[in-house]
Tab-separated table of C-alpha atoms in Angstrom:
chain	number	residue	atom	x	y	z
A	1	MET	CA	120.699	112.561	54.197
A	2	GLN	CA	123.027	115.307	53.042
A	3	CYS	CA	122.963	117.583	50.019
A	4	GLN	CA	124.842	116.516	46.950
A	5	GLU	CA	126.477	119.619	45.521
A	6	TYR	CA	127.703	117.664	42.537
A	7	LEU	CA	126.649	117.930	38.938
A	8	ASP	CA	126.356	114.526	37.310
A	9	LEU	CA	128.939	113.799	34.591
A	10	LYS	CA	126.305	112.581	32.141
A	11	VAL	CA	124.179	115.689	32.737
A	12	VAL	CA	127.152	117.992	32.109
A	13	GLN	CA	127.969	116.045	28.957
A	14	LEU	CA	124.338	116.212	27.773
A	15	VAL	CA	124.096	119.963	28.390
A	16	PHE	CA	127.264	120.693	26.441
A	17	GLU	CA	126.372	118.372	23.580
A	18	ARG	CA	122.826	119.723	23.185
A	19	THR	CA	123.242	123.458	23.701
A	20	VAL	CA	124.917	126.164	21.688
A	21	GLU	CA	127.962	128.121	22.749
A	22	LYS	CA	127.178	130.902	25.278
A	23	SER	CA	123.695	129.525	26.057
A	24	LEU	CA	122.340	130.446	29.482
A	25	LEU	CA	122.167	126.800	30.549
A	26	ARG	CA	125.850	126.315	29.757
A	27	GLU	CA	126.680	129.514	31.577
A	28	LEU	CA	124.775	128.355	34.660
A	29	PHE	CA	126.713	125.093	34.727
A	30	LEU	CA	130.002	126.924	34.204
A	31	ASP	CA	129.170	129.438	36.940
A	32	TRP	CA	128.458	126.632	39.406
A	33	ILE	CA	131.668	124.784	38.506
A	34	MET	CA	133.630	128.049	38.596
A	35	LEU	CA	132.425	128.883	42.099
A	36	ASP	CA	133.476	125.466	43.321
A	37	SER	CA	136.946	125.811	41.781
A	38	GLN	CA	138.245	127.977	44.591
A	39	ASP	CA	138.615	124.910	46.825
A	40	HIS	CA	140.811	122.935	44.400
A	41	THR	CA	144.369	123.282	43.141
A	42	SER	CA	144.301	121.232	39.924
A	43	LEU	CA	141.831	120.689	37.090
A	44	GLU	CA	141.584	117.004	37.972
A	45	ASP	CA	140.778	117.691	41.630
A	46	TRP	CA	138.420	120.462	40.625
A	47	LEU	CA	136.361	118.342	38.225
A	48	SER	CA	136.323	115.247	40.426
A	49	GLY	CA	135.221	117.408	43.356
A	50	THR	CA	132.468	119.154	41.404
A	51	ILE	CA	131.129	116.596	38.929
A	52	ARG	CA	129.700	113.394	40.395
A	53	GLY	CA	130.962	110.355	38.558
A	54	PHE	CA	134.088	112.106	37.285
A	55	GLU	CA	137.155	110.141	38.312
A	56	LYS	CA	140.310	112.215	38.138
A	57	ASP	CA	142.406	109.213	37.100
A	58	SER	CA	140.007	108.120	34.360
A	59	ALA	CA	141.029	109.057	30.829
A	60	LEU	CA	137.552	107.950	29.735
A	61	ASP	CA	135.901	110.647	31.862
A	62	PHE	CA	138.178	113.342	30.444
A	63	ALA	CA	137.492	112.056	26.933
A	64	SER	CA	133.711	111.977	27.466
A	65	LEU	CA	133.686	115.771	27.808
A	66	ASP	CA	136.202	116.311	25.010
A	67	GLY	CA	134.607	117.619	21.835
A	68	SER	CA	131.541	118.935	23.656
A	69	GLY	CA	132.976	122.428	24.059
A	70	PHE	CA	133.227	121.996	27.826
A	71	TYR	CA	136.972	122.522	28.251
A	72	PRO	CA	137.298	125.665	26.085
A	73	ALA	CA	134.207	127.167	27.744
A	74	LEU	CA	135.559	126.358	31.204
A	75	MET	CA	138.945	127.902	30.441
A	76	GLU	CA	137.293	131.029	29.011
A	77	LYS	CA	135.071	131.327	32.098
A	78	ASN	CA	138.119	130.854	34.310
A	79	LEU	CA	139.978	133.702	32.570
A	80	ARG	CA	136.946	135.996	32.832
A	81	PHE	CA	136.498	135.068	36.496
A	82	GLN	CA	140.160	135.834	37.236
A	83	LYS	CA	139.899	139.240	35.535
A	84	GLN	CA	136.395	140.295	36.564
A	85	GLY	CA	135.696	138.285	39.697
A	86	ARG	CA	132.018	137.801	40.448
A	87	ALA	CA	131.048	140.173	37.643
A	88	ALA	CA	131.970	137.373	35.205
A	89	LEU	CA	128.991	135.320	36.349
A	90	LYS	CA	126.069	135.254	33.933
A	91	TRP	CA	123.343	133.893	36.189
A	92	ARG	CA	122.190	137.141	37.701
A	93	HIS	CA	118.833	138.765	38.329
A	94	ASP	CA	120.093	141.924	36.664
A	95	ARG	CA	122.453	141.272	33.747
A	96	ASN	CA	124.494	144.444	34.274
A	97	GLY	CA	125.260	143.324	37.831
A	98	GLN	CA	124.558	146.752	39.259
A	99	ASN	CA	121.038	146.345	40.581
A	100	ASP	CA	120.747	142.767	41.770
A	101	ARG	CA	118.182	142.048	44.409
A	102	PRO	CA	119.505	142.458	47.951
A	103	GLY	CA	121.054	139.251	49.170
A	104	TRP	CA	121.461	137.728	45.706
A	105	GLU	CA	125.222	137.264	45.940
A	106	GLU	CA	125.034	136.051	49.528
A	107	PHE	CA	122.513	133.409	48.470
A	108	PHE	CA	124.326	132.316	45.319
A	109	PHE	CA	127.743	132.139	46.941
A	110	ASN	CA	126.599	130.466	50.167
A	111	LYS	CA	126.999	126.719	49.769
A	112	ASN	CA	125.306	126.111	53.116
A	113	VAL	CA	122.066	127.804	52.090
A	114	TYR	CA	120.363	124.479	51.360
A	115	ASN	CA	119.327	122.450	54.372
A	116	CYS	CA	119.055	118.899	53.093
A	117	GLU	CA	119.366	117.090	56.363
A	118	GLU	CA	116.403	114.994	57.391
A	119	ASP	CA	114.723	115.976	60.603
A	120	ASP	CA	114.585	112.853	62.768
A	121	SER	CA	112.479	114.462	65.463
A	122	GLU	CA	108.857	113.474	65.615
A	123	GLU	CA	106.292	116.211	65.624
């Protein structure tokens, strides 16, 4: 078994439909999607690579997030991330970003930190 680093399309849609603009839950989702964006060259590849169930050729999947505030929030986060780098992230131990716990960034930015492989060896 391997880790699924995907956010489910219906969960993303639910979060953006049921939360207010700039809520911490939205920001957490946007931070996660933003961090994953560095591996993709287009919005379609980015979303299909980050959100499970999102098909890049499906107009229905694009439309399901339309009107939820997802796209404007993602574009705003992208601009802030391009200008401020990691300081644009909201999900921090210390909001000013100056006194985070040691190792916080290494943990948050390390996609291999979770070991989800089953151990087949018998103890």
